[in-house]
């Protein structure tokens, strides 16, 4: 959902770079590719390389912390640092849910409810502190911290909800993808035609693209006898990484996803 800020009437001295990208078609393409890769890359590291969930989680959490430290140091949106953090947080968000379910025996229903509550609490604290949840106002370190915490919980929640529908409810990868895709389409219609609030529409779609992408990734990577197409986690991850790299390179060259926003 695009929610552009009109800054034409504002003194340039009162503007500063936003730390996150504008919501464009490229934004949603990379987001969908990132969540798909998060699912397949987590499976590859934990299963195919034999690292196991615990070791994979520790390694990827360390890499994510380093990526976020670099992202926070930029003080502005830089495509490759921002999207590197998104891909890594997608992987870690997936691993958090997988650890809770597979290692600790927490049910998918409980995970879905718990991450919904944590995300709601993050939004409540963010709004109380900053007075807005708009992604067009990420101009301070505190706001960016709220932003990335919310992103982490959307990935963990999307993983739990997607697995709950596709596995526990038994819909399978294709039907789950169609279900969540239809929900995203409905929200898009609500935003573009019916006046649905832009901030609400953005965050709901951001959450729903996680199970949509995960279902798509599982359908491509899983063996045929498990309901997939059998491409494997390596090839699937590389395909989507290539798409992400191409779109990020295009964004870097054009600069169309950068924006200046009011300092307040």
mmCIF file of C-alpha atoms in Angstrom:
data_model
loop_
_atom_site.group_PDB
_atom_site.id
_atom_site.type_symbol
_atom_site.label_atom_id
_atom_site.label_comp_id
_atom_site.label_asym_id
_atom_site.label_seq_id
_atom_site.Cartn_x
_atom_site.Cartn_y
_atom_site.Cartn_z
ATOM 1 C CA UNK A 1 0.000 0.000 0.000
ATOM 2 C CA UNK A 2 1.486 3.316 -1.052
ATOM 3 C CA UNK A 3 1.010 6.130 1.438
ATOM 4 C CA UNK A 4 3.103 8.950 0.028
ATOM 5 C CA UNK A 5 3.742 12.074 2.055
ATOM 6 C CA UNK A 6 3.146 15.403 0.277
ATOM 7 C CA UNK A 7 6.174 17.578 1.024
ATOM 8 C CA UNK A 8 5.916 20.095 -1.838
ATOM 9 C CA UNK A 9 4.768 22.902 0.468
ATOM 10 C CA UNK A 10 7.402 22.304 3.166
ATOM 11 C CA UNK A 11 10.644 24.236 3.500
ATOM 12 C CA UNK A 12 13.522 21.963 2.341
ATOM 13 C CA UNK A 13 15.422 22.839 5.532
ATOM 14 C CA UNK A 14 12.628 21.143 7.495
ATOM 15 C CA UNK A 15 12.978 17.847 5.620
ATOM 16 C CA UNK A 16 15.254 14.917 6.297
ATOM 17 C CA UNK A 17 15.757 11.493 4.677
ATOM 18 C CA UNK A 18 13.377 8.749 5.702
ATOM 19 C CA UNK A 19 15.200 5.650 6.916
ATOM 20 C CA UNK A 20 12.902 3.192 5.141
ATOM 21 C CA UNK A 21 11.775 3.034 1.500
ATOM 22 C CA UNK A 22 8.649 4.376 -0.102
ATOM 23 C CA UNK A 23 5.976 1.751 -0.688
ATOM 24 C CA UNK A 24 6.166 1.055 -4.408
ATOM 25 C CA UNK A 25 5.583 -1.979 -6.611
ATOM 26 C CA UNK A 26 9.287 -2.770 -6.190
ATOM 27 C CA UNK A 27 8.872 -2.700 -2.424
ATOM 28 C CA UNK A 28 6.198 -5.402 -2.517
ATOM 29 C CA UNK A 29 8.102 -7.501 -5.063
ATOM 30 C CA UNK A 30 11.190 -7.610 -2.838
ATOM 31 C CA UNK A 31 9.087 -8.147 0.297
ATOM 32 C CA UNK A 32 7.402 -11.176 -1.247
ATOM 33 C CA UNK A 33 10.714 -12.557 -2.528
ATOM 34 C CA UNK A 34 12.359 -11.950 0.861
ATOM 35 C CA UNK A 35 9.727 -13.843 2.827
ATOM 36 C CA UNK A 36 9.823 -16.699 0.351
ATOM 37 C CA UNK A 37 13.593 -16.876 0.631
ATOM 38 C CA UNK A 38 13.360 -16.637 4.410
ATOM 39 C CA UNK A 39 11.346 -19.835 4.465
ATOM 40 C CA UNK A 40 13.563 -21.792 2.064
ATOM 41 C CA UNK A 41 16.888 -20.455 3.394
ATOM 42 C CA UNK A 42 15.965 -21.356 6.980
ATOM 43 C CA UNK A 43 15.077 -24.888 5.859
ATOM 44 C CA UNK A 44 18.306 -25.176 3.887
ATOM 45 C CA UNK A 45 20.545 -24.095 6.749
ATOM 46 C CA UNK A 46 18.806 -26.123 9.423
ATOM 47 C CA UNK A 47 18.027 -29.288 7.437
ATOM 48 C CA UNK A 48 20.123 -29.572 4.279
ATOM 49 C CA UNK A 49 23.355 -28.351 5.882
ATOM 50 C CA UNK A 50 22.535 -30.259 9.049
ATOM 51 C CA UNK A 51 23.149 -27.331 11.369
ATOM 52 C CA UNK A 52 19.906 -27.895 13.254
ATOM 53 C CA UNK A 53 17.499 -25.262 14.452
ATOM 54 C CA UNK A 54 19.459 -24.134 17.502
ATOM 55 C CA UNK A 55 22.807 -23.598 15.762
ATOM 56 C CA UNK A 56 21.181 -22.035 12.711
ATOM 57 C CA UNK A 57 19.198 -19.674 14.934
ATOM 58 C CA UNK A 58 22.281 -18.542 16.859
ATOM 59 C CA UNK A 59 24.302 -17.943 13.702
ATOM 60 C CA UNK A 60 21.567 -16.073 11.846
ATOM 61 C CA UNK A 61 20.656 -13.989 14.893
ATOM 62 C CA UNK A 62 24.279 -12.863 15.129
ATOM 63 C CA UNK A 63 24.344 -11.973 11.429
ATOM 64 C CA UNK A 64 21.026 -10.113 11.795
ATOM 65 C CA UNK A 65 22.327 -8.063 14.734
ATOM 66 C CA UNK A 66 25.340 -7.033 12.648
ATOM 67 C CA UNK A 67 23.097 -6.119 9.693
ATOM 68 C CA UNK A 68 20.774 -4.046 11.896
ATOM 69 C CA UNK A 69 23.737 -2.267 13.477
ATOM 70 C CA UNK A 70 24.857 -1.281 9.984
ATOM 71 C CA UNK A 71 21.320 -0.245 9.051
ATOM 72 C CA UNK A 72 20.934 1.960 12.134
ATOM 73 C CA UNK A 73 24.300 3.602 11.487
ATOM 74 C CA UNK A 74 23.199 4.853 8.057
ATOM 75 C CA UNK A 75 20.597 7.342 9.368
ATOM 76 C CA UNK A 76 18.918 7.183 5.952
ATOM 77 C CA UNK A 77 17.508 4.595 3.563
ATOM 78 C CA UNK A 78 20.230 2.718 1.677
ATOM 79 C CA UNK A 79 18.714 -0.075 -0.459
ATOM 80 C CA UNK A 80 21.260 -2.835 0.030
ATOM 81 C CA UNK A 81 21.614 -2.406 3.795
ATOM 82 C CA UNK A 82 17.855 -2.098 4.344
ATOM 83 C CA UNK A 83 16.894 -5.102 2.227
ATOM 84 C CA UNK A 84 19.727 -7.228 3.616
ATOM 85 C CA UNK A 85 18.211 -6.633 7.048
ATOM 86 C CA UNK A 86 14.741 -7.557 5.758
ATOM 87 C CA UNK A 87 15.958 -10.860 4.278
ATOM 88 C CA UNK A 88 17.823 -11.725 7.480
ATOM 89 C CA UNK A 89 14.936 -10.765 9.757
ATOM 90 C CA UNK A 90 12.683 -12.935 7.596
ATOM 91 C CA UNK A 91 14.975 -15.901 8.208
ATOM 92 C CA UNK A 92 15.246 -15.216 11.948
ATOM 93 C CA UNK A 93 11.493 -14.676 12.286
ATOM 94 C CA UNK A 94 10.919 -18.059 10.675
ATOM 95 C CA UNK A 95 13.470 -19.696 12.965
ATOM 96 C CA UNK A 96 11.898 -18.194 16.098
ATOM 97 C CA UNK A 97 8.563 -19.819 15.299
ATOM 98 C CA UNK A 98 10.205 -23.093 14.228
ATOM 99 C CA UNK A 99 12.144 -23.257 17.494
ATOM 100 C CA UNK A 100 9.042 -22.664 19.579
ATOM 101 C CA UNK A 101 7.074 -25.328 17.716
ATOM 102 C CA UNK A 102 9.711 -27.989 17.004
ATOM 103 C CA UNK A 103 12.083 -27.626 19.964
ATOM 104 C CA UNK A 104 9.797 -26.405 22.725
ATOM 105 C CA UNK A 105 6.531 -28.023 21.670
ATOM 106 C CA UNK A 106 4.497 -24.808 21.615
ATOM 107 C CA UNK A 107 1.403 -25.203 19.449
ATOM 108 C CA UNK A 108 0.917 -23.150 16.283
ATOM 109 C CA UNK A 109 -2.320 -21.779 17.720
ATOM 110 C CA UNK A 110 -0.489 -20.516 20.807
ATOM 111 C CA UNK A 111 2.310 -19.032 18.683
ATOM 112 C CA UNK A 112 -0.181 -17.237 16.455
ATOM 113 C CA UNK A 113 -2.014 -15.747 19.429
ATOM 114 C CA UNK A 114 1.198 -14.844 21.274
ATOM 115 C CA UNK A 115 2.831 -13.104 18.307
ATOM 116 C CA UNK A 116 -0.423 -11.273 17.555
ATOM 117 C CA UNK A 117 -0.398 -9.966 21.132
ATOM 118 C CA UNK A 118 3.286 -9.001 20.938
ATOM 119 C CA UNK A 119 2.762 -7.185 17.653
ATOM 120 C CA UNK A 120 -0.269 -5.360 19.057
ATOM 121 C CA UNK A 121 1.747 -4.374 22.153
ATOM 122 C CA UNK A 122 4.561 -3.081 19.921
ATOM 123 C CA UNK A 123 2.139 -0.960 17.921
ATOM 124 C CA UNK A 124 0.539 0.348 21.124
ATOM 125 C CA UNK A 125 3.915 1.338 22.612
ATOM 126 C CA UNK A 126 5.019 2.837 19.288
ATOM 127 C CA UNK A 127 1.857 4.938 18.994
ATOM 128 C CA UNK A 128 1.977 6.051 22.614
ATOM 129 C CA UNK A 129 5.597 7.132 22.217
ATOM 130 C CA UNK A 130 5.449 8.690 18.743
ATOM 131 C CA UNK A 131 1.782 9.445 18.043
ATOM 132 C CA UNK A 132 1.822 7.645 14.698
ATOM 133 C CA UNK A 133 2.537 4.270 13.092
ATOM 134 C CA UNK A 134 3.297 5.756 9.690
ATOM 135 C CA UNK A 135 6.351 4.429 7.879
ATOM 136 C CA UNK A 136 6.789 7.921 6.417
ATOM 137 C CA UNK A 137 8.056 9.238 9.746
ATOM 138 C CA UNK A 138 10.986 6.890 10.476
ATOM 139 C CA UNK A 139 13.496 9.682 11.090
ATOM 140 C CA UNK A 140 14.799 8.865 14.573
ATOM 141 C CA UNK A 141 16.547 5.885 16.119
ATOM 142 C CA UNK A 142 13.638 5.258 18.488
ATOM 143 C CA UNK A 143 11.114 5.157 15.670
ATOM 144 C CA UNK A 144 13.339 2.885 13.646
ATOM 145 C CA UNK A 145 13.697 0.531 16.636
ATOM 146 C CA UNK A 146 9.900 0.272 16.889
ATOM 147 C CA UNK A 147 9.735 -0.305 13.140
ATOM 148 C CA UNK A 148 12.186 -3.217 13.112
ATOM 149 C CA UNK A 149 10.653 -4.806 16.212
ATOM 150 C CA UNK A 150 7.256 -4.712 14.500
ATOM 151 C CA UNK A 151 8.790 -6.218 11.351
ATOM 152 C CA UNK A 152 10.279 -9.087 13.370
ATOM 153 C CA UNK A 153 6.914 -9.916 14.941
ATOM 154 C CA UNK A 154 5.128 -9.740 11.569
ATOM 155 C CA UNK A 155 7.491 -12.397 10.234
ATOM 156 C CA UNK A 156 7.132 -14.646 13.266
ATOM 157 C CA UNK A 157 3.345 -14.190 13.242
ATOM 158 C CA UNK A 158 3.101 -14.789 9.505
ATOM 159 C CA UNK A 159 5.133 -17.984 9.827
ATOM 160 C CA UNK A 160 2.925 -19.315 12.623
ATOM 161 C CA UNK A 161 -0.328 -18.368 10.894
ATOM 162 C CA UNK A 162 0.798 -19.783 7.561
ATOM 163 C CA UNK A 163 1.930 -23.087 9.059
ATOM 164 C CA UNK A 164 -1.264 -23.282 11.091
ATOM 165 C CA UNK A 165 -3.428 -22.997 7.990
ATOM 166 C CA UNK A 166 -1.339 -25.109 5.603
ATOM 167 C CA UNK A 167 -0.251 -27.878 7.989
ATOM 168 C CA UNK A 168 -2.542 -28.103 11.005
ATOM 169 C CA UNK A 169 -5.694 -27.175 9.090
ATOM 170 C CA UNK A 170 -4.485 -29.300 6.188
ATOM 171 C CA UNK A 171 -5.151 -26.871 3.333
ATOM 172 C CA UNK A 172 -1.789 -27.485 1.670
ATOM 173 C CA UNK A 173 0.576 -24.995 0.066
ATOM 174 C CA UNK A 174 -1.473 -23.981 -2.961
ATOM 175 C CA UNK A 175 -4.772 -23.472 -1.125
ATOM 176 C CA UNK A 176 -3.005 -21.545 1.656
ATOM 177 C CA UNK A 177 -1.365 -19.268 -0.887
ATOM 178 C CA UNK A 178 -4.704 -18.645 -2.604
ATOM 179 C CA UNK A 179 -6.363 -17.903 0.748
ATOM 180 C CA UNK A 180 -3.825 -15.327 1.870
ATOM 181 C CA UNK A 181 -3.531 -13.908 -1.640
ATOM 182 C CA UNK A 182 -7.297 -13.357 -1.682
ATOM 183 C CA UNK A 183 -7.096 -11.570 1.659
ATOM 184 C CA UNK A 184 -4.386 -9.271 0.291
ATOM 185 C CA UNK A 185 -6.489 -8.599 -2.811
ATOM 186 C CA UNK A 186 -9.478 -7.708 -0.631
ATOM 187 C CA UNK A 187 -7.383 -5.275 1.407
ATOM 188 C CA UNK A 188 -6.032 -3.722 -1.794
ATOM 189 C CA UNK A 189 -9.548 -3.159 -3.056
ATOM 190 C CA UNK A 190 -10.460 -1.682 0.310
ATOM 191 C CA UNK A 191 -7.520 0.723 0.163
ATOM 192 C CA UNK A 192 -7.721 1.811 -3.478
ATOM 193 C CA UNK A 193 -11.504 1.884 -3.891
ATOM 194 C CA UNK A 194 -13.178 2.020 -0.485
ATOM 195 C CA UNK A 195 -11.013 4.375 1.535
ATOM 196 C CA UNK A 196 -9.419 1.871 3.916
ATOM 197 C CA UNK A 197 -6.899 3.600 6.195
ATOM 198 C CA UNK A 198 -3.459 3.528 4.560
ATOM 199 C CA UNK A 199 -1.500 2.651 7.700
ATOM 200 C CA UNK A 200 -3.872 -0.161 8.665
ATOM 201 C CA UNK A 201 -3.876 -1.518 5.114
ATOM 202 C CA UNK A 202 -0.073 -1.449 4.927
ATOM 203 C CA UNK A 203 0.547 -3.365 8.137
ATOM 204 C CA UNK A 204 -2.160 -5.959 7.439
ATOM 205 C CA UNK A 205 -0.765 -6.628 3.972
ATOM 206 C CA UNK A 206 2.768 -6.715 5.381
ATOM 207 C CA UNK A 207 1.710 -9.462 7.785
ATOM 208 C CA UNK A 208 -0.188 -11.441 5.138
ATOM 209 C CA UNK A 209 2.618 -11.425 2.571
ATOM 210 C CA UNK A 210 4.632 -13.594 4.987
ATOM 211 C CA UNK A 211 2.347 -16.675 4.857
ATOM 212 C CA UNK A 212 1.703 -16.026 1.147
ATOM 213 C CA UNK A 213 5.427 -16.047 0.392
ATOM 214 C CA UNK A 214 6.111 -18.993 2.701
ATOM 215 C CA UNK A 215 3.403 -21.066 1.032
ATOM 216 C CA UNK A 216 4.815 -20.176 -2.377
ATOM 217 C CA UNK A 217 8.351 -21.056 -1.249
ATOM 218 C CA UNK A 218 7.276 -24.385 0.245
ATOM 219 C CA UNK A 219 5.295 -25.243 -2.878
ATOM 220 C CA UNK A 220 8.385 -24.686 -5.031
ATOM 221 C CA UNK A 221 10.986 -26.278 -2.758
ATOM 222 C CA UNK A 222 9.278 -29.244 -1.101
ATOM 223 C CA UNK A 223 9.334 -32.735 -2.688
ATOM 224 C CA UNK A 224 6.442 -33.759 -4.905
ATOM 225 C CA UNK A 225 5.280 -36.402 -2.417
ATOM 226 C CA UNK A 226 4.864 -33.613 0.181
ATOM 227 C CA UNK A 227 2.758 -31.493 -2.139
ATOM 228 C CA UNK A 228 5.575 -29.371 -3.586
ATOM 229 C CA UNK A 229 7.142 -29.012 -7.023
ATOM 230 C CA UNK A 230 10.514 -30.440 -5.974
ATOM 231 C CA UNK A 231 12.855 -27.595 -6.952
ATOM 232 C CA UNK A 232 14.673 -27.894 -3.614
ATOM 233 C CA UNK A 233 15.697 -25.255 -1.115
ATOM 234 C CA UNK A 234 18.989 -24.348 -2.829
ATOM 235 C CA UNK A 235 17.591 -23.577 -6.271
ATOM 236 C CA UNK A 236 14.513 -21.861 -4.862
ATOM 237 C CA UNK A 237 16.593 -19.654 -2.547
ATOM 238 C CA UNK A 238 19.013 -18.728 -5.351
ATOM 239 C CA UNK A 239 16.192 -17.830 -7.738
ATOM 240 C CA UNK A 240 14.584 -15.462 -5.281
ATOM 241 C CA UNK A 241 17.926 -14.039 -4.151
ATOM 242 C CA UNK A 242 18.625 -13.207 -7.794
ATOM 243 C CA UNK A 243 15.293 -11.411 -8.150
ATOM 244 C CA UNK A 244 15.920 -9.470 -4.924
ATOM 245 C CA UNK A 245 19.415 -8.445 -6.068
ATOM 246 C CA UNK A 246 18.109 -7.276 -9.451
ATOM 247 C CA UNK A 247 15.302 -5.162 -8.004
ATOM 248 C CA UNK A 248 17.563 -3.689 -5.295
ATOM 249 C CA UNK A 249 20.115 -2.769 -7.973
ATOM 250 C CA UNK A 250 17.370 -1.067 -9.970
ATOM 251 C CA UNK A 251 16.194 0.830 -6.886
ATOM 252 C CA UNK A 252 19.752 1.920 -6.125
ATOM 253 C CA UNK A 253 20.250 3.256 -9.636
ATOM 254 C CA UNK A 254 16.920 5.065 -9.924
ATOM 255 C CA UNK A 255 16.525 6.255 -6.338
ATOM 256 C CA UNK A 256 12.743 6.304 -6.798
ATOM 257 C CA UNK A 257 12.059 4.629 -3.469
ATOM 258 C CA UNK A 258 13.837 7.308 -1.422
ATOM 259 C CA UNK A 259 11.877 10.121 0.185
ATOM 260 C CA UNK A 260 12.365 13.239 2.257
ATOM 261 C CA UNK A 261 9.962 13.664 5.170
ATOM 262 C CA UNK A 262 9.248 16.351 7.780
ATOM 263 C CA UNK A 263 11.521 16.319 10.805
ATOM 264 C CA UNK A 264 8.608 16.346 13.272
#
